[in-house]
Coordinates of C-alpha atoms in Angstrom, one line a residue:
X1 CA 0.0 0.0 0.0
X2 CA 1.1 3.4 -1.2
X3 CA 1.6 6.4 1.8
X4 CA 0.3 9.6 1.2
X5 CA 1.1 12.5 3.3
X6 CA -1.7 14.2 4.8
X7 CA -2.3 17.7 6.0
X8 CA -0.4 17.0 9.5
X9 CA 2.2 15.3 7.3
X10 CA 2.5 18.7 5.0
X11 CA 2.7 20.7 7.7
X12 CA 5.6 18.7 10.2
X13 CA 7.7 19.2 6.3
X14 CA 7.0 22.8 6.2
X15 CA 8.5 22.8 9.9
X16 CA 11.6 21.3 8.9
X17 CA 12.0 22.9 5.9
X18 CA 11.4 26.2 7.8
X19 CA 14.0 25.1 11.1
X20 CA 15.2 21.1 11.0
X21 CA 16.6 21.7 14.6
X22 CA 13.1 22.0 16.3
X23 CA 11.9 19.2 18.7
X24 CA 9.6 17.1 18.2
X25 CA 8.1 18.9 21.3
X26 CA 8.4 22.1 19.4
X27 CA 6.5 20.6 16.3
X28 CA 4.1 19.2 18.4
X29 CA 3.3 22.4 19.9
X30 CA 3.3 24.2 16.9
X31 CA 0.4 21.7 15.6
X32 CA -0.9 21.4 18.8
X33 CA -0.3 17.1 18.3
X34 CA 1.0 15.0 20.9
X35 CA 5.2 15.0 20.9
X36 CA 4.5 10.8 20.1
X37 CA 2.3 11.3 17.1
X38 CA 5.1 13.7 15.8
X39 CA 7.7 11.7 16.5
X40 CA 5.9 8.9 14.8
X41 CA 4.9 11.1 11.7
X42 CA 8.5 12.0 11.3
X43 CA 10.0 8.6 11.7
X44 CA 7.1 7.6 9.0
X45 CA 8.3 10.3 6.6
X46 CA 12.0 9.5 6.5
X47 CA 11.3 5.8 6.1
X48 CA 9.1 6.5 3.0
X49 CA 11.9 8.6 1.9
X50 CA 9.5 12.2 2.1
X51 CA 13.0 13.3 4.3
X52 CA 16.2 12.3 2.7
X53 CA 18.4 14.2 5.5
X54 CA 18.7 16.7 7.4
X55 CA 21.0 20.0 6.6
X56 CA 22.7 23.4 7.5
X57 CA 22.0 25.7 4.3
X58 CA 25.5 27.6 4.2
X59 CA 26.3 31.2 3.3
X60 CA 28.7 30.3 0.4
X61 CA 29.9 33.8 0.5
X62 CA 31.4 33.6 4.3
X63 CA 33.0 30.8 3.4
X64 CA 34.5 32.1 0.0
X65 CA 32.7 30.5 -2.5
X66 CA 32.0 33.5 -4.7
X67 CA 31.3 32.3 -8.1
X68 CA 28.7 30.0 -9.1
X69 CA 28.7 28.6 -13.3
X70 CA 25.7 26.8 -14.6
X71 CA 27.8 24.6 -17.3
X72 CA 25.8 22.8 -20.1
X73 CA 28.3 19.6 -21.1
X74 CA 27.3 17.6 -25.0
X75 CA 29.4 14.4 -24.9
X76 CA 30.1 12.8 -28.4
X77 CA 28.5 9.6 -27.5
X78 CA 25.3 9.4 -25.6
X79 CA 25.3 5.5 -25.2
X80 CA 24.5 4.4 -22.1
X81 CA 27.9 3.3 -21.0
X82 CA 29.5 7.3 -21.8
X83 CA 26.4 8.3 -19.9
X84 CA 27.2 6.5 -16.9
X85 CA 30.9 7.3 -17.0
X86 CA 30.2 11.0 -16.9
X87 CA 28.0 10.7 -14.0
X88 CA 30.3 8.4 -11.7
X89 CA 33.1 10.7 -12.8
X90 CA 31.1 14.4 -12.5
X91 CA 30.1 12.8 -9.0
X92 CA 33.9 12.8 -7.9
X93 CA 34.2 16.3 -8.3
X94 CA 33.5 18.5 -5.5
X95 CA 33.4 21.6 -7.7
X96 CA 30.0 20.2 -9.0
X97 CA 27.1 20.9 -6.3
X98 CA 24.3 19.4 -8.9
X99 CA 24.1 17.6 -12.5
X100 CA 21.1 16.8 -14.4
X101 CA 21.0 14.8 -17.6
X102 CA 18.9 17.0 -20.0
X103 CA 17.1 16.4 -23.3
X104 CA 17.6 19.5 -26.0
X105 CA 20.4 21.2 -27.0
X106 CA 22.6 19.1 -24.5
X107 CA 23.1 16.1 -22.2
X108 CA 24.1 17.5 -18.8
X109 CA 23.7 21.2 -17.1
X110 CA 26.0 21.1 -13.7
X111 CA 25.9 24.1 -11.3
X112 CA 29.6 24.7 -10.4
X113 CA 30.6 26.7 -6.9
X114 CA 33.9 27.6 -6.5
X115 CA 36.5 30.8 -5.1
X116 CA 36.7 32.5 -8.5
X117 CA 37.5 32.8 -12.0
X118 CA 40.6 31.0 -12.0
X119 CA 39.5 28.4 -9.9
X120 CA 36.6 27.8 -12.5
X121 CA 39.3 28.1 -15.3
X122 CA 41.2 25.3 -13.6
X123 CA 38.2 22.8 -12.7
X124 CA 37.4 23.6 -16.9
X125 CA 40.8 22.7 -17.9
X126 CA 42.2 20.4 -15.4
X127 CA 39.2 18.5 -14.9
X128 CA 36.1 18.9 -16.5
X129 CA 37.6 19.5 -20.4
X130 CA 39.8 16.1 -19.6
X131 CA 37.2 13.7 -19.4
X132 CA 36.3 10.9 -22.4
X133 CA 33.4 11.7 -24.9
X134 CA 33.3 15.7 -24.2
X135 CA 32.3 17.1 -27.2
X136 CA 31.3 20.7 -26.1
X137 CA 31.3 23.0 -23.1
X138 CA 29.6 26.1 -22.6
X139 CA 29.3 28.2 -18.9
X140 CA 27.1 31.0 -17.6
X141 CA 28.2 32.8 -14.9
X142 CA 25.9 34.2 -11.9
X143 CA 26.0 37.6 -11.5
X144 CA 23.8 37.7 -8.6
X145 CA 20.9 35.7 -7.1
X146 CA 17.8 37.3 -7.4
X147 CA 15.8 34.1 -5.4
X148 CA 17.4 31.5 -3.6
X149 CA 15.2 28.9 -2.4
X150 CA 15.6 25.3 -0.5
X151 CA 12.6 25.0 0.9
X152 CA 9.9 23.1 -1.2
X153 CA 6.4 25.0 -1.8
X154 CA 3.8 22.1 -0.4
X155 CA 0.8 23.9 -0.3
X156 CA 1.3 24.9 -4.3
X157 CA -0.3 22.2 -7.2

């Protein structure tokens, strides 16, 4: 049998999404639930695999990470064995904070965080530009981040 979350259930994820380090006492107050049935609910949602884990969202700024590339990759061979080498490799890089294989114009689109220019320069040439099957790579630099959001919108179809 299929679980679906139910209004309680929406609402414990908008908690956590809002503040993960609240209690399940908090929560429970907040919803005015019992701490058990929250605790329960909770424990529910992370076994369906509703929560994956639990985070700090960092100020990559403070900690020097100043430029941010969205960087489309087009191998030369999409066969399913290239395709999986790029992602087992692309995984290995911590440079790349996400990668989605994408249909259109090209196969991949990575966001890329790093110091600066020439730390982007250097992850292009010394890493990303050196793999098997590249065929093209093309970057587009943030100038500045008009909305950043984490936090899924639950209550919107």
């Amino acid at each position: 049998m299929s679980f679906t979350p139910d209004s309680v259930d929406i609402s414990i994820l908008d908690i956590l999404q809002e503040d993960a380090r609240l209690t399940n006492k908090e929560i429970a107050a907040r919803l005015n639930k019992s701490v058990t049935t929250v605790f329960e609910r909770i424990k529910r949602l992370e076994a369906e695999g509703y929560i994956e884990r639990y985070i700090a969202v960092l100020n990559r700024n403070k900690l020097g990470k100043h430029l941010v590339a969205y960087t489309s990759v087009t191998l030369k061979e999409q066969s399913h064995d290239w395709l999986v080498a790029f992602e087992e490799k692309i995984n290995t890089f911590p440079e790349v904070m996400e990668c989605y294989k994408m249909n259109g114009q090209f196969d991949y689109l990575i966001k890329v965080v790093v110091t600066d220019m020439d730390a982007y320069e250097a992850f292009n040439l010394n890493k990303l530009s050196k793999l098997d099957n590249i065929y093209k790579i093309r970057s587009l630099f943030v100038l500045a981040e008009a909305k950043k959001e984490v936090a899924l919108n639950l209550r919107f179809k």
